[in-house]
XYZ file of C-alpha atoms in Angstrom:
763
model
C 200.448 168.298 155.996
C 197.104 169.806 154.923
C 198.936 171.869 152.286
C 200.632 168.788 150.866
C 197.320 166.946 150.689
C 195.798 169.786 148.681
C 198.752 169.757 146.298
C 198.481 165.983 146.015
C 194.799 166.200 145.060
C 195.561 168.766 142.351
C 198.368 166.553 141.032
C 196.117 163.493 140.879
C 193.327 165.441 139.146
C 195.730 166.731 136.486
C 197.333 163.336 135.931
C 193.919 161.674 135.759
C 192.797 164.135 133.088
C 195.892 163.418 130.991
C 195.426 159.689 131.486
C 191.756 159.856 130.440
C 192.718 161.662 127.225
C 195.466 159.124 126.422
C 193.128 156.232 127.234
C 190.727 157.605 124.646
C 193.533 157.927 122.069
C 195.183 154.575 122.776
C 192.546 152.793 120.677
C 193.988 154.551 117.633
C 197.360 152.826 117.986
C 198.479 151.168 114.764
C 200.680 148.167 114.075
C 203.136 147.995 111.225
C 205.600 145.501 109.830
C 207.846 146.615 107.004
C 211.170 144.810 106.916
C 212.414 147.380 104.397
C 212.347 149.866 107.272
C 215.478 148.058 108.472
C 217.351 149.446 105.441
C 219.886 152.060 106.499
C 218.654 155.557 105.751
C 220.976 157.598 103.576
C 223.133 154.569 102.813
C 224.419 154.429 99.243
C 223.146 150.844 98.863
C 219.641 151.917 99.917
C 219.710 154.787 97.454
C 220.968 152.478 94.712
C 218.088 150.048 95.319
C 215.615 152.916 94.902
C 217.280 153.859 91.603
C 217.342 150.206 90.517
C 213.602 149.907 91.114
C 212.947 153.062 89.125
C 214.937 151.660 86.204
C 213.176 148.310 86.251
C 210.592 147.190 88.832
C 210.244 146.213 92.469
C 211.716 142.865 93.463
C 209.427 141.803 96.273
C 205.850 142.423 95.162
C 204.975 138.893 94.160
C 203.043 135.898 95.470
C 203.861 132.291 94.667
C 201.015 129.754 94.742
C 201.838 126.072 94.484
C 198.993 123.764 93.490
C 199.717 120.254 94.719
C 198.645 116.976 93.126
C 199.891 114.565 95.776
C 201.202 111.459 94.027
C 199.572 112.335 90.706
C 200.912 114.333 87.793
C 199.698 117.872 87.136
C 199.052 116.842 83.523
C 195.467 115.942 84.236
C 192.929 117.676 82.022
C 190.350 118.408 84.731
C 193.027 119.738 87.052
C 194.455 121.989 84.340
C 191.022 123.336 83.409
C 190.345 124.136 87.044
C 193.755 125.828 87.302
C 193.092 127.937 84.205
C 189.740 129.060 85.578
C 191.440 129.979 88.856
C 194.076 132.022 87.019
C 191.441 134.004 85.139
C 189.687 134.785 88.409
C 192.938 135.926 90.047
C 193.876 138.048 87.030
C 190.579 139.938 87.335
C 191.451 141.090 90.872
C 192.092 144.834 90.972
C 195.160 144.394 93.172
C 196.814 141.985 90.757
C 198.900 143.308 87.873
C 199.828 140.048 86.136
C 199.515 136.292 86.547
C 201.673 133.609 84.995
C 201.152 129.869 84.889
C 201.820 127.206 82.305
C 198.122 127.158 81.421
C 198.201 130.765 80.171
C 201.767 130.931 78.820
C 202.847 130.501 75.212
C 205.837 128.983 73.445
C 207.212 130.808 70.385
C 208.868 129.432 67.274
C 209.627 130.161 63.637
C 209.613 127.896 60.634
C 212.151 127.869 57.774
C 209.358 128.747 55.370
C 208.195 132.034 56.903
C 209.709 135.054 58.639
C 206.673 135.174 60.898
C 206.948 134.157 64.573
C 204.310 131.654 65.574
C 203.090 130.749 69.034
C 201.362 127.868 70.690
C 200.206 127.338 74.276
C 202.486 125.343 76.501
C 199.407 123.325 77.432
C 196.656 122.661 74.900
C 193.650 122.852 77.184
C 191.309 122.349 74.224
C 193.005 119.104 73.186
C 193.744 116.653 76.043
C 195.352 114.231 73.576
C 198.361 116.577 73.386
C 199.094 116.587 77.121
C 201.887 114.023 76.827
C 203.463 116.042 74.032
C 203.024 119.250 76.039
C 204.633 117.636 79.063
C 207.689 116.580 77.066
C 208.051 120.042 75.536
C 207.713 121.796 78.897
C 210.386 119.639 80.485
C 212.551 120.450 77.487
C 212.449 124.131 78.524
C 215.024 124.735 81.288
C 213.550 128.161 82.106
C 210.277 126.519 83.155
C 211.304 123.496 85.229
C 211.827 124.260 88.874
C 209.985 127.535 88.612
C 206.599 127.073 86.921
C 206.479 123.319 87.475
C 208.100 121.131 90.087
C 210.759 118.760 88.823
C 208.616 115.706 89.633
C 205.615 117.210 87.774
C 203.428 116.886 90.870
C 202.999 120.595 91.603
C 202.213 123.585 89.412
C 203.274 127.131 90.239
C 201.232 130.288 89.816
C 203.227 133.508 90.050
C 201.421 136.804 90.387
C 202.658 140.349 90.645
C 200.533 142.715 92.679
C 200.530 146.437 93.097
C 203.885 147.668 94.406
C 204.350 148.799 98.008
C 200.894 147.696 99.133
C 199.748 148.626 102.629
C 198.867 146.029 105.210
C 195.156 146.548 104.555
C 195.559 145.844 100.850
C 197.772 142.851 101.602
C 195.042 141.493 103.870
C 192.460 142.016 101.141
C 194.599 140.244 98.553
C 195.333 137.336 100.871
C 191.639 136.966 101.729
C 190.710 137.158 98.048
C 193.264 134.529 97.054
C 192.074 132.221 99.801
C 188.500 132.692 98.675
C 189.387 132.089 95.018
C 191.181 128.864 95.918
C 188.182 127.662 97.919
C 185.700 128.670 95.231
C 187.609 126.606 92.682
C 187.805 123.638 95.053
C 191.596 123.721 95.369
C 192.322 121.712 98.475
C 196.079 121.187 98.484
C 197.969 124.431 97.993
C 200.655 126.606 99.531
C 201.254 130.281 98.995
C 203.933 132.710 100.082
C 205.140 136.232 99.495
C 205.231 139.636 101.159
C 201.449 140.098 100.900
C 200.955 136.750 102.647
C 203.563 137.231 105.355
C 202.849 140.824 106.370
C 199.353 139.980 107.591
C 200.680 137.112 109.704
C 203.343 139.309 111.275
C 201.034 142.198 112.124
C 198.202 139.990 113.390
C 200.671 138.145 115.606
C 202.120 141.438 116.841
C 198.663 142.703 117.802
C 197.821 139.488 119.606
C 201.129 139.354 121.459
C 201.005 142.996 122.527
C 197.628 142.409 124.183
C 198.880 139.085 125.569
C 202.002 140.593 127.128
C 200.027 143.455 128.655
C 197.616 140.966 130.234
C 200.382 138.655 131.447
C 202.338 141.616 132.830
C 199.310 142.757 134.816
C 198.869 139.268 136.262
C 202.565 139.002 137.084
C 202.695 142.389 138.778
C 199.580 141.596 140.810
C 201.079 138.298 142.012
C 204.308 139.968 143.121
C 202.553 142.861 144.801
C 200.220 140.578 146.740
C 203.178 138.428 147.784
C 205.271 141.402 148.862
C 202.752 143.688 150.556
C 199.844 141.337 151.369
C 197.211 144.097 151.219
C 194.788 145.765 148.843
C 196.763 149.005 149.233
C 199.979 147.248 148.248
C 198.253 145.995 145.123
C 196.316 149.052 143.967
C 198.818 151.878 144.516
C 201.894 150.383 142.762
C 199.729 148.850 140.025
C 198.178 152.248 139.305
C 201.628 153.758 138.716
C 202.765 150.912 136.481
C 199.545 150.792 134.439
C 199.536 154.562 133.985
C 203.159 154.487 132.812
C 202.298 151.973 130.123
C 199.139 153.872 129.161
C 201.034 157.129 128.772
C 203.699 155.858 126.389
C 201.311 153.818 124.224
C 198.778 156.651 124.222
C 201.462 159.166 123.288
C 202.532 156.957 120.384
C 198.912 156.848 119.219
C 198.626 160.652 119.439
C 201.675 161.277 117.228
C 200.818 158.424 114.848
C 203.767 156.183 115.725
C 202.866 152.545 114.990
C 204.068 149.570 117.006
C 206.558 147.646 114.887
C 208.000 144.183 115.407
C 210.725 145.444 117.753
C 208.321 147.592 119.788
C 206.038 144.676 120.673
C 208.127 144.236 123.835
C 207.500 147.869 124.886
C 204.664 147.130 127.358
C 206.702 144.446 129.119
C 209.762 146.673 129.430
C 207.786 149.658 130.714
C 205.937 147.441 133.189
C 209.086 146.015 134.719
C 211.085 149.261 134.670
C 208.242 151.230 136.263
C 207.781 148.496 138.839
C 211.476 148.686 139.737
C 211.159 152.378 140.633
C 207.986 151.758 142.615
C 209.403 148.803 144.545
C 212.491 150.740 145.699
C 210.447 153.748 146.821
C 207.579 151.855 148.444
C 209.941 149.434 150.199
C 211.847 152.350 151.734
C 208.552 154.014 152.649
C 207.451 150.881 154.517
C 210.806 150.548 156.267
C 210.512 154.072 157.610
C 206.960 153.439 158.800
C 208.164 150.326 160.604
C 210.746 152.468 162.379
C 207.955 154.650 163.771
C 208.077 157.572 161.348
C 204.891 159.432 160.514
C 203.310 158.926 157.108
C 204.574 162.263 155.771
C 208.057 161.803 157.234
C 208.262 158.292 155.744
C 207.453 159.682 152.294
C 209.977 162.471 152.757
C 212.792 160.132 153.835
C 212.011 157.619 151.066
C 212.363 160.250 148.352
C 215.344 161.859 150.001
C 217.343 158.632 150.233
C 216.018 156.714 147.225
C 214.840 159.519 144.977
C 218.216 160.559 143.590
C 219.189 156.961 142.899
C 215.862 156.447 141.132
C 216.505 159.532 139.015
C 219.976 158.277 138.156
C 218.738 154.790 137.253
C 216.000 156.224 135.042
C 218.477 158.486 133.269
C 221.029 155.702 132.736
C 218.339 153.298 131.513
C 217.046 155.928 129.084
C 220.603 156.609 127.927
C 221.123 152.907 127.323
C 218.116 152.824 125.006
C 218.957 156.119 123.310
C 222.376 154.786 122.304
C 220.451 152.557 119.887
C 220.314 155.683 117.731
C 223.827 154.711 116.628
C 222.194 151.918 114.595
C 221.076 153.258 111.230
C 217.746 151.419 111.203
C 214.446 153.216 111.672
C 212.711 150.480 113.738
C 215.691 150.334 116.114
C 215.648 154.142 116.367
C 211.950 154.065 117.243
C 212.569 151.340 119.796
C 215.317 153.305 121.540
C 213.432 156.618 121.519
C 210.058 155.391 122.746
C 211.399 153.001 125.365
C 213.595 155.806 126.717
C 210.609 158.142 126.703
C 208.512 155.514 128.476
C 211.194 155.085 131.138
C 211.230 158.823 131.831
C 207.417 158.908 131.921
C 207.518 156.122 134.497
C 210.015 158.155 136.530
C 207.840 161.269 136.265
C 204.821 159.382 137.557
C 206.900 157.834 140.346
C 207.770 161.382 141.445
C 204.287 162.877 141.083
C 201.508 160.314 141.147
C 203.136 157.951 143.641
C 203.931 160.479 146.400
C 200.467 162.008 145.975
C 198.874 158.595 146.497
C 201.196 157.832 149.447
C 200.119 161.059 151.142
C 196.398 160.754 150.419
C 195.933 157.039 151.208
C 196.035 155.309 154.554
C 198.997 152.905 154.913
C 198.137 149.192 155.221
C 198.440 147.408 158.543
C 201.319 145.280 157.336
C 203.718 148.144 157.902
C 203.312 147.716 161.654
C 205.249 144.424 161.506
C 208.566 144.721 163.325
C 211.628 145.258 161.181
C 213.596 142.500 162.908
C 211.050 139.930 161.769
C 211.930 140.588 158.153
C 213.064 137.278 156.721
C 215.461 138.940 154.317
C 217.705 140.290 157.064
C 219.202 136.993 158.311
C 219.586 135.643 154.747
C 221.486 138.686 153.568
C 223.497 138.806 156.789
C 224.800 135.262 156.191
C 225.448 136.070 152.544
C 227.480 139.156 153.426
C 229.495 137.225 156.003
C 230.274 134.553 153.396
C 231.460 137.183 150.897
C 233.700 138.729 153.575
C 235.231 135.399 154.468
C 235.864 134.177 150.922
C 236.255 137.430 149.028
C 239.653 136.458 147.599
C 238.310 133.156 146.298
C 235.300 134.956 144.848
C 237.625 137.347 143.012
C 239.768 134.540 141.587
C 236.686 132.538 140.611
C 235.248 135.552 138.820
C 238.456 135.988 136.805
C 238.456 132.315 135.741
C 234.774 132.466 134.885
C 235.272 135.600 132.785
C 238.177 134.011 130.902
C 235.928 131.082 129.948
C 233.166 133.524 129.010
C 235.468 135.585 126.782
C 236.391 132.470 124.819
C 232.695 131.756 124.296
C 232.037 135.369 123.312
C 234.635 135.072 120.548
C 232.568 132.267 119.000
C 229.524 134.498 118.405
C 228.344 134.557 114.797
C 226.168 137.128 113.050
C 224.491 135.032 110.404
C 221.107 136.196 109.188
C 218.071 134.477 107.673
C 214.943 136.128 106.296
C 212.832 133.714 108.327
C 214.930 133.955 111.478
C 212.088 135.369 113.581
C 209.742 132.464 112.875
C 209.829 129.342 115.014
C 210.261 125.955 113.349
C 206.643 125.128 114.226
C 205.288 128.195 112.406
C 203.024 127.279 109.482
C 204.206 130.363 107.596
C 207.813 129.240 107.957
C 206.941 125.736 106.782
C 205.286 127.171 103.674
C 208.284 129.390 102.908
C 210.698 126.502 103.412
C 208.562 124.435 101.030
C 209.231 126.921 98.212
C 212.929 126.970 99.090
C 213.094 123.194 98.825
C 210.688 122.392 95.983
C 211.091 125.408 93.712
C 213.614 128.256 93.380
C 213.174 129.818 96.781
C 211.657 133.101 97.943
C 214.680 135.243 98.736
C 214.917 137.893 95.968
C 218.191 138.038 94.044
C 219.054 141.204 92.151
C 222.283 142.030 90.314
C 222.845 145.259 88.427
C 225.576 145.430 85.754
C 226.397 148.715 84.052
C 228.739 150.006 81.361
C 231.165 152.623 82.582
C 231.755 154.629 79.404
C 229.299 156.516 77.208
C 230.631 154.966 74.006
C 229.452 151.544 75.157
C 225.912 150.186 75.328
C 224.452 147.111 76.977
C 223.536 145.952 73.459
C 227.148 145.997 72.246
C 227.981 142.398 71.470
C 231.129 142.583 73.583
C 229.000 143.623 76.550
C 226.273 141.072 75.808
C 228.896 138.338 75.635
C 230.201 139.412 79.044
C 226.653 139.300 80.391
C 226.364 135.765 79.057
C 229.467 134.798 81.026
C 227.878 136.310 84.115
C 224.689 134.366 83.510
C 226.635 131.122 83.135
C 228.526 131.767 86.355
C 225.363 132.577 88.305
C 223.797 129.270 87.286
C 226.846 126.978 87.263
C 228.791 128.335 90.237
C 226.691 130.800 92.262
C 223.841 128.325 92.610
C 220.856 129.999 90.964
C 218.552 127.627 89.134
C 218.040 130.271 86.440
C 218.118 134.014 85.901
C 215.731 136.429 84.271
C 217.867 138.744 82.136
C 218.559 139.968 78.627
C 220.714 136.853 78.234
C 217.734 134.572 78.804
C 215.649 136.683 76.406
C 218.303 136.232 73.712
C 218.564 132.482 74.364
C 214.804 132.101 74.007
C 214.885 134.264 70.869
C 217.606 132.043 69.428
C 215.554 128.946 70.160
C 212.490 130.571 68.661
C 214.443 131.412 65.510
C 215.340 127.736 65.090
C 211.859 126.306 65.335
C 211.807 125.919 69.110
C 214.680 123.430 69.066
C 216.099 123.189 72.575
C 219.608 122.694 71.211
C 219.524 126.360 70.266
C 218.658 127.559 73.774
C 222.055 129.204 73.891
C 223.656 132.583 73.467
C 223.441 133.680 69.792
C 226.210 134.883 67.531
C 226.828 138.575 66.930
C 224.674 138.826 63.830
C 221.696 137.064 65.383
C 222.003 138.931 68.671
C 221.770 142.260 66.858
C 218.775 141.029 64.847
C 216.952 139.768 67.952
C 217.470 143.027 69.824
C 216.246 145.104 66.892
C 213.198 142.863 66.501
C 212.368 143.068 70.201
C 212.789 146.837 70.282
C 210.403 147.124 67.341
C 207.743 144.574 68.185
C 207.964 144.071 71.961
C 204.630 145.361 73.218
C 204.821 143.608 76.585
C 207.763 145.715 77.783
C 209.953 142.640 78.232
C 213.199 144.410 77.377
C 212.476 147.194 79.858
C 212.513 144.634 82.669
C 216.160 143.779 81.994
C 217.749 146.758 80.208
C 217.048 150.354 81.223
C 216.008 153.040 78.746
C 219.535 154.536 78.655
C 220.943 151.115 77.700
C 223.633 151.446 80.365
C 222.221 149.143 83.050
C 221.345 145.462 82.783
C 219.458 143.482 85.391
C 219.801 139.867 86.502
C 216.826 138.827 88.587
C 216.034 135.557 90.302
C 215.201 134.003 93.649
C 217.221 131.763 95.905
C 216.671 129.771 99.071
C 216.986 131.325 102.523
C 220.528 129.994 102.969
C 221.802 132.644 105.384
C 224.078 135.678 105.151
C 227.327 133.737 105.523
C 226.537 131.533 102.531
C 225.486 134.548 100.448
C 228.649 136.450 101.380
C 230.767 133.476 100.318
C 228.936 133.307 96.983
C 229.335 137.053 96.484
C 233.066 136.810 97.132
C 233.370 134.082 94.483
C 231.429 136.245 92.056
C 233.688 139.210 92.764
C 236.760 137.108 92.012
C 235.173 135.872 88.782
C 234.108 139.360 87.697
C 237.519 140.924 88.274
C 239.497 138.129 86.643
C 237.270 137.048 83.749
C 235.684 140.317 82.612
C 236.917 143.697 81.445
C 236.411 145.895 84.501
C 237.372 148.996 82.513
C 234.064 148.620 80.666
C 231.757 146.937 83.183
C 230.888 147.382 86.850
C 228.380 145.531 88.995
C 226.465 145.899 92.216
C 224.366 143.425 94.150
C 221.092 144.937 95.277
C 217.577 143.921 96.264
C 215.842 143.452 99.597
C 217.827 140.378 100.609
C 221.162 142.034 99.879
C 220.324 145.181 101.828
C 219.192 143.200 104.855
C 222.473 141.260 104.771
C 224.442 144.476 104.424
C 222.702 146.080 107.391
C 223.143 142.975 109.533
C 226.848 143.099 108.728
C 227.173 146.651 110.085
C 224.832 146.023 113.015
C 227.453 144.596 115.384
C 229.807 147.530 114.883
C 227.084 150.129 115.371
C 225.704 148.461 118.478
C 229.203 148.103 119.909
C 229.704 151.842 119.425
C 226.378 152.510 121.129
C 227.194 150.215 124.023
C 230.601 151.832 124.531
C 228.899 155.227 124.466
C 226.401 154.074 127.099
C 229.214 152.788 129.328
C 231.127 156.057 128.980
C 228.079 158.177 129.810
C 227.242 156.055 132.844
C 230.891 156.227 133.919
C 230.751 160.022 133.607
C 227.629 160.166 135.758
C 229.216 157.931 138.375
C 232.326 160.087 138.278
C 230.285 163.207 138.934
C 228.486 161.437 141.767
C 231.543 160.056 143.593
C 234.335 162.292 142.270
C 236.621 159.257 142.287
C 237.997 157.393 139.284
C 238.499 154.320 141.450
C 234.817 154.224 142.384
C 233.829 154.626 138.732
C 235.885 151.560 137.783
C 234.447 149.601 140.700
C 230.895 150.502 139.686
C 231.276 149.807 135.949
C 233.069 146.434 136.039
C 230.173 144.461 137.622
C 227.909 145.687 134.817
C 230.273 144.774 131.991
C 230.759 141.226 133.267
C 227.111 140.211 132.672
C 227.425 141.388 129.073
C 230.481 139.187 128.581
C 228.546 136.254 130.032
C 225.634 137.057 127.709
C 227.975 136.984 124.720
C 229.345 133.671 125.988
C 225.847 132.180 126.002
C 225.355 133.285 122.396
C 228.696 131.781 121.430
C 228.438 128.448 123.258
C 224.767 127.808 122.439
C 225.081 128.992 118.833
C 222.492 131.782 118.929
C 223.088 134.126 116.007
C 223.773 137.831 116.530
C 220.963 139.726 114.789
C 218.810 142.786 115.456
C 216.720 141.197 118.195
C 219.644 139.551 120.008
C 222.120 142.388 119.444
C 219.955 145.045 121.111
C 219.794 142.821 124.190
C 223.275 144.011 125.174
C 222.219 147.650 125.256
C 218.917 146.872 126.989
C 220.634 144.698 129.578
C 223.295 147.253 130.412
C 220.754 150.054 130.740
C 218.598 148.032 133.138
C 221.281 146.061 135.005
C 223.251 149.162 135.992
C 220.245 150.307 138.058
C 221.035 147.879 140.872
C 224.633 149.048 141.039
C 223.508 152.673 141.221
C 221.125 151.913 144.086
C 223.908 150.016 145.874
C 226.516 152.744 145.402
C 224.082 155.541 146.278
C 223.169 153.826 149.539
C 226.849 153.273 150.312
C 227.592 156.952 149.742
C 224.674 157.908 151.989
C 225.929 155.664 154.809
C 229.472 157.014 154.484
C 228.179 160.594 154.628
C 226.596 159.708 157.967
C 230.077 159.141 159.353
C 230.062 155.343 159.463
C 233.218 153.355 158.847
C 233.586 151.918 155.373
C 232.947 148.280 156.324
C 229.931 149.076 158.469
C 228.584 151.288 155.696
C 229.112 148.421 153.247
C 227.298 146.011 155.547
C 224.310 148.326 156.043
C 224.168 148.912 152.280
C 224.299 145.190 151.569
C 221.507 144.374 154.022
C 219.119 147.179 153.096
C 219.707 147.479 149.342
C 220.230 143.752 148.780
C 216.608 142.955 149.520
C 215.294 145.572 147.100
C 217.579 144.609 144.214
C 216.774 140.908 144.672
C 213.044 141.628 144.556
C 213.325 143.961 141.565
C 215.527 141.455 139.714
C 212.966 138.720 140.305
C 210.220 140.986 139.001
C 212.290 142.079 135.999
C 213.245 138.505 135.115
C 209.687 137.289 135.487
C 208.457 140.127 133.291
C 210.975 139.416 130.571
C 210.431 135.666 130.777
C 206.838 136.314 129.724
C 208.236 137.211 126.305
C 209.129 133.556 125.836
C 205.467 132.989 125.001
C 206.033 134.883 121.757
C 205.783 133.184 118.360
C 208.715 135.328 117.212
C 212.125 133.894 118.003
C 213.619 137.373 118.336
C 211.154 138.299 121.073
C 211.627 134.881 122.660
C 215.387 135.415 122.910
C 214.954 138.967 124.219
C 212.969 137.594 127.148
C 215.219 134.624 127.839
C 218.626 136.278 127.437
C 217.814 139.511 129.266
C 216.580 137.411 132.194
C 219.873 135.535 132.245
C 221.803 138.803 132.052
C 219.866 140.373 134.919
C 220.556 137.333 137.097
C 224.252 137.642 136.228
C 224.075 141.335 137.122
C 222.443 140.539 140.475
C 225.165 138.014 141.325
C 227.818 140.519 140.272
C 226.336 143.191 142.549
C 225.909 140.881 145.561
C 229.167 138.960 145.189
C 231.687 140.724 143.000
C 230.902 144.390 143.729
C 231.498 143.997 147.504
C 234.714 142.113 146.706
C 235.985 144.988 144.567
C 235.089 147.469 147.276
C 236.874 145.420 149.913
C 239.988 144.932 147.784
C 240.351 148.664 147.247
C 239.126 149.960 150.614
C 239.235 147.212 153.269
C 242.903 147.853 154.101
C 241.904 151.206 155.526
C 239.443 149.501 157.820
C 241.286 146.336 158.908
C 239.936 146.188 162.458
C 236.339 146.520 161.381
C 236.847 144.026 158.571
C 238.289 141.452 160.955
C 235.444 141.925 163.388
C 232.812 141.535 160.679
C 234.505 138.407 159.340
C 234.285 136.839 162.791
């Protein structure tokens, strides 16, 4: 015993040194939110987007600012002067590349008497008497209404482009600067939106919630430990293991420079509850052995001998469940699977090193002297087991009916996707984004690339330009875009300019004029306008716009209509097209998400089945062990289907998480059963002893796990909210399956061999 105490002290000293180092490094942990990280690596669509941006420009580095006038018109001279001053201030910001607003934009026209192109401001700030005339002319320009000015003329839009791919720090600076500029110019009623605005909100919320969940998890664990063990020892020892587990994984992430992303915000909660599960099983068995009169060292030895292997198996299967997320080709999901799995194994390592060292070196609390027969769980579980024995056939039939209903619900699951899906309806950021969807053109980027297939053709060939005009007309008339930015719009504006600014000529020009306009633009265009819509090789044309956040299903339906139009109305031997942009890639990845996660889940089930097969060397036992853990997943899918919760990244990974965690209880149950059978007990008596001893531990761990995950419902992100709620439901389903359905399966397959014992137990 003295030797083991010396070893335990050395172990604790070493672990404490590692923990101190990681505690020092944990303050370096970073937070990151980049939704483009969800783009599939190596995917041809991702590579095409990169090429598309190199040809033209990025599609998501903008900020929209809406200046509101309440019930008054924006055509108020003082308001317009204030707006112009604001624009000049914004344009001077080093992070801003360009700013557009009606107060600094010009209208172009020619006269019949001169070949020269003239310009005039859309709004004559120096002559307020022309405001009525300016208003009429602006609303006579379809490319302006609904984008730079609201249709009721009570809000004015400022659009700015900032530096591409800005970091979170620069986004924060820009947002703070814009807010300050708006305040300095006494702008009271405004809304703004864009990546630079949203990224700060997401990361700040992630930081707050990570700290919140760590604090709530500590409180939760302390409450459960005090309730269960009713002693300072029972609080300090398990809490030390759990806290160290969380510290190690977060500290390790800080050491290697891995930031916490939106998906990883739930990491502390998961590590807390998983580590607590291991500790509860081991400490509970340790106390049971002490109650039976074993010495402190013998109690530790027996606890690890009987529970240790099951704990190893549960940790491995849980880690495997998370690692199967590597089948999803999304970097944040990869990181989530890897670091949660690593955290689970760190928790197991500490449960096998730090925990036994503390059990050996600390004096057990007095509570362990309480007689085993006074345990309140024993009579409850005894009655429950007797009920299952008596009605096991009815339980089996009821389970089949329940599963049939659940399967029908699971078939109703939809995988729609919205850019704002993670924001609650009460979120101010969501309200602002929805405002732009409703009052202007929307914030979801739309990008379409059209290219000529053969070298002998150019985008500027009139045949090709005419086809592009048909595409433009379809996008506005049928697809639902309010307008597009493209070479077609440039030519329409040029045609109008050529005819004195007459709106009747805002239309696609004839062949002769089109050629003239292109040549003129190529010669005199100093702003690089053409380069935004036609690449330097003249083989790719770009249609750019924005649209409301209408969901993936609606976009897919629109894309299918466009595909039909393109293949029936245009010459596909000359032209090809490809949708691209951030919105399109997110939709594309969401579409493949279900398949990839299904593959991962099947892989997890197969690996767990293999492990169970190696453990029991019986195919029948493998089937018996796996079925109770598949049923909760079917019920989870049924909840999604019946309630109408969409299948997306946050909800889809719940299936893998749930299976990896829920299977732990089954492993503990089956391991205990195997141990009892190896002691020579009859099958039914072994089943009863397993039910009574393991049932208490899996009920307690399920309560702790559910409580831990339910804390996530405090999140402002709907994805995190659903992770907490739905995993809790699934774990309850898994508990019921293990306490009700698993014994039924065992009795159906094995009770016939033990009829006398079964009959006696039923009595």
